[in-house]
CSV table of C-alpha atoms and ligand atoms in Angstrom, one decimal:
chain,number,residue,atom,x,y,z
H,1,MET,CA,8.4,8.4,-4.0
H,2,VAL,CA,6.6,8.4,-7.5
H,3,SER,CA,9.4,8.4,-10.1
H,4,SER,CA,7.2,10.3,-12.3
H,5,ASP,CA,10.1,12.6,-14.7
H,6,GLY,CA,7.8,12.5,-18.1
H,7,LEU,CA,4.7,14.6,-15.4
H,8,GLN,CA,4.4,18.3,-14.7
H,9,PRO,CA,4.6,19.2,-10.9
H,10,ASP,CA,0.8,19.6,-10.6
H,11,GLN,CA,0.6,15.9,-12.7
H,12,ARG,CA,2.8,14.4,-10.0
H,13,GLU,CA,0.6,15.2,-7.5
H,14,GLN,CA,-2.6,14.1,-8.8
H,15,VAL,CA,-1.0,10.9,-9.4
H,16,GLN,CA,0.2,10.8,-5.7
H,17,LYS,CA,-3.1,11.6,-4.5
H,18,ALA,CA,-4.8,8.7,-6.3
H,19,ILE,CA,-1.9,6.0,-5.1
H,20,ALA,CA,-2.9,7.4,-1.3
H,21,VAL,CA,-6.5,6.2,-2.1
H,22,LEU,CA,-5.5,3.2,-2.9
H,23,GLU,CA,-3.1,2.7,0.6
H,24,GLN,CA,-6.0,4.0,2.6
H,25,HIS,CA,-8.3,1.3,1.5
H,26,GLY,CA,-5.3,-1.2,1.8
H,27,PHE,CA,-4.1,-2.2,-1.9
H,28,ASN,CA,-0.8,-2.5,-0.8
H,29,ARG,CA,0.8,-4.4,-3.4
H,30,GLU,CA,-0.6,-2.3,-5.7
H,31,THR,CA,0.8,1.0,-3.8
H,32,PHE,CA,3.8,-1.3,-3.6
H,33,ILE,CA,4.3,-1.5,-7.2
H,34,PHE,CA,3.1,2.0,-8.1
H,35,LYS,CA,5.6,4.0,-5.3
H,36,HIS,CA,8.6,1.6,-5.9
H,37,LEU,CA,8.7,0.1,-9.2
H,38,THR,CA,7.0,2.2,-11.6
H,39,VAL,CA,8.0,5.0,-14.4
H,40,PHE,CA,5.2,7.3,-15.3
H,41,ARG,CA,4.7,9.4,-18.2
H,42,GLY,CA,2.7,11.5,-19.9
H,43,THR,CA,2.0,12.1,-23.0
H,44,ASP,CA,-0.3,14.2,-25.5
H,45,ASN,CA,0.1,12.0,-28.2
H,46,TRP,CA,-3.2,10.5,-27.9
H,47,TRP,CA,-2.4,8.8,-31.4
H,48,ASN,CA,0.2,6.4,-29.5
H,49,GLY,CA,-3.0,5.7,-27.0
H,50,TYR,CA,-5.2,4.9,-29.8
H,51,ILE,CA,-3.5,2.0,-31.7
H,52,GLY,CA,-1.5,0.7,-28.2
H,53,HIS,CA,-4.4,0.4,-25.7
H,54,HIS,CA,-8.4,0.9,-26.5
H,55,GLU,CA,-8.3,2.6,-23.0
H,56,ALA,CA,-8.5,6.1,-23.0
H,57,TYR,CA,-6.8,7.1,-19.7
H,58,ALA,CA,-3.4,5.2,-19.1
H,59,ALA,CA,-1.1,2.5,-20.8
H,60,THR,CA,0.8,0.3,-19.1
H,61,ASN,CA,4.4,-2.0,-20.8
H,62,PHE,CA,4.5,-4.9,-19.0
H,63,PRO,CA,7.1,-6.3,-18.0
H,64,PHE,CA,8.9,-2.9,-18.0
H,65,GLU,CA,6.2,-1.2,-15.5
H,66,VAL,CA,5.9,2.0,-17.5
H,67,VAL,CA,2.4,3.9,-17.4
H,68,THR,CA,2.1,5.8,-19.7
H,69,LEU,CA,-1.0,8.6,-18.7
H,70,TYR,CA,-3.0,10.3,-21.3
H,71,PRO,CA,-4.3,14.1,-21.0
H,72,GLU,CA,-7.6,11.9,-19.8
H,73,PHE,CA,-6.6,10.8,-16.9
H,74,PHE,CA,-6.1,14.5,-15.2
H,75,SER,CA,-9.7,15.4,-16.9
H,76,VAL,CA,-12.0,12.7,-16.9
H,77,PRO,CA,-11.9,11.1,-13.8
H,78,ILE,CA,-14.1,12.9,-11.3
H,79,ASP,CA,-11.7,12.6,-7.9
H,80,TYR,CA,-9.0,10.9,-6.9
H,81,THR,CA,-10.9,7.7,-6.3
H,82,GLU,CA,-11.8,7.9,-9.8
H,83,ARG,CA,-8.1,8.2,-10.4
H,84,ALA,CA,-7.7,5.5,-8.1
H,85,ALA,CA,-9.7,2.7,-10.0
H,86,VAL,CA,-8.2,3.4,-12.8
H,87,LEU,CA,-4.9,2.6,-11.7
H,88,LEU,CA,-6.1,0.0,-9.7
H,89,HIS,CA,-6.4,-1.7,-13.2
H,90,GLU,CA,-3.2,-0.4,-14.5
H,91,ALA,CA,-1.4,-2.4,-11.6
H,92,GLN,CA,-3.1,-5.5,-13.4
H,93,HIS,CA,-1.4,-5.0,-16.2
H,94,LEU,CA,2.1,-4.3,-14.0
H,95,MET,CA,1.4,-7.7,-12.1
H,96,GLY,CA,0.9,-9.4,-15.7
H,97,SER,CA,-2.7,-9.7,-16.3
H,98,GLY,CA,-4.6,-8.6,-19.6
H,99,GLU,CA,-7.3,-6.9,-20.0
H,100,GLU,CA,-9.8,-9.4,-18.9
H,101,ALA,CA,-8.7,-10.2,-15.9
H,102,ALA,CA,-7.5,-6.1,-15.6
H,103,LEU,CA,-11.3,-5.2,-15.9
H,104,GLY,CA,-12.9,-8.2,-14.0
H,105,ALA,CA,-10.3,-7.2,-10.8
H,106,THR,CA,-11.5,-3.5,-10.9
H,107,TRP,CA,-15.0,-4.0,-10.6
H,108,ARG,CA,-14.7,-6.3,-7.8
H,109,SER,CA,-12.8,-4.4,-5.9
H,110,LYS,CA,-14.8,-1.2,-6.6
H,111,ARG,CA,-16.5,-1.1,-3.7
H,112,ARG,CA,-13.4,-1.6,-1.3
H,113,LEU,CA,-11.7,0.8,-2.9
H,114,GLY,CA,-15.0,3.0,-2.3
H,115,TRP,CA,-15.9,3.7,-6.0
H,116,THR,CA,-19.8,2.9,-5.5
H,117,LEU,CA,-22.9,2.9,-7.9
H,118,ASP,CA,-24.7,5.5,-5.1
H,119,ARG,CA,-21.8,7.8,-5.8
H,120,TYR,CA,-20.2,7.8,-9.4
H,121,LYS,CA,-23.0,5.9,-11.5
H,122,GLN,CA,-23.2,9.3,-13.3
H,123,THR,CA,-19.5,9.5,-14.1
H,124,ARG,CA,-17.9,8.9,-17.6
H,125,LEU,CA,-15.2,6.3,-16.4
H,126,TRP,CA,-17.8,4.7,-14.0
H,127,TYR,CA,-20.4,4.3,-17.4
H,128,ALA,CA,-17.3,2.9,-19.8
H,129,THR,CA,-16.0,1.0,-17.0
H,130,GLU,CA,-19.7,-0.7,-16.7
H,131,GLN,CA,-20.3,-1.3,-20.3
H,132,LEU,CA,-16.6,-3.2,-21.2
H,133,THR,CA,-16.8,-5.3,-17.8
H,134,LYS,CA,-20.4,-5.9,-19.0
H,135,ALA,CA,-19.2,-6.9,-22.6
H,136,GLN,CA,-16.5,-9.2,-20.6
H,137,PHE,CA,-18.6,-10.9,-17.6
H,138,PRO,CA,-22.0,-10.6,-18.3
H,139,TYR,CA,-22.7,-13.2,-15.7
H,140,MET,CA,-21.2,-10.6,-13.0
H,141,PHE,CA,-24.4,-8.3,-14.1
H,142,LYS,CA,-27.6,-11.4,-13.2
H,143,CYS,CA,-28.0,-10.3,-9.7
H,144,GLY,CA,-30.9,-8.1,-7.7
H,145,SER,CA,-34.3,-8.8,-7.9
H,146,ASP,CA,-34.4,-7.9,-12.0
H,147,GLY,CA,-31.4,-10.3,-12.2
H,148,GLN,CA,-29.8,-7.9,-14.6
H,149,SER,CA,-28.0,-5.6,-11.8
H,150,ASP,CA,-24.4,-5.4,-11.0
H,151,CYS,CA,-23.4,-8.5,-8.3
H,152,PHE,CA,-20.2,-6.6,-7.2
V,201,ZN,ZN1,-6.2,-2.1,-19.5
């Protein structure tokens, strides 16, 4: 179902499992886009990734619905929930959102996805995403008794 000729068989399986996590948690629109409208491709060319997008894991060419997955997509996330979080971000781009909106939407949806502070606060992906999101949306981190905690 996933068009991913540019990926190795084991990479394709990892993408399918990450999409399955999205599906299990009711992200139906995103699941549909990934299953039917998106071409995945892999690349070892970090330089293209570096200049094309500041993110280290994946990049999306809108409106062509091509998602390029960098080696870090397969190596850095600790499980399929984290890979699903990366895909959830890319799905926002596939629907036309810019970087800021993609960060905000992913951060607000992370609990629904099961990507939560108690389980993932030690991971590289969590830390990097939190830093990026905090820089864009300081007001989303002014909750809790200390007034400095994540509101979502
Ligand atoms: Zn992005």
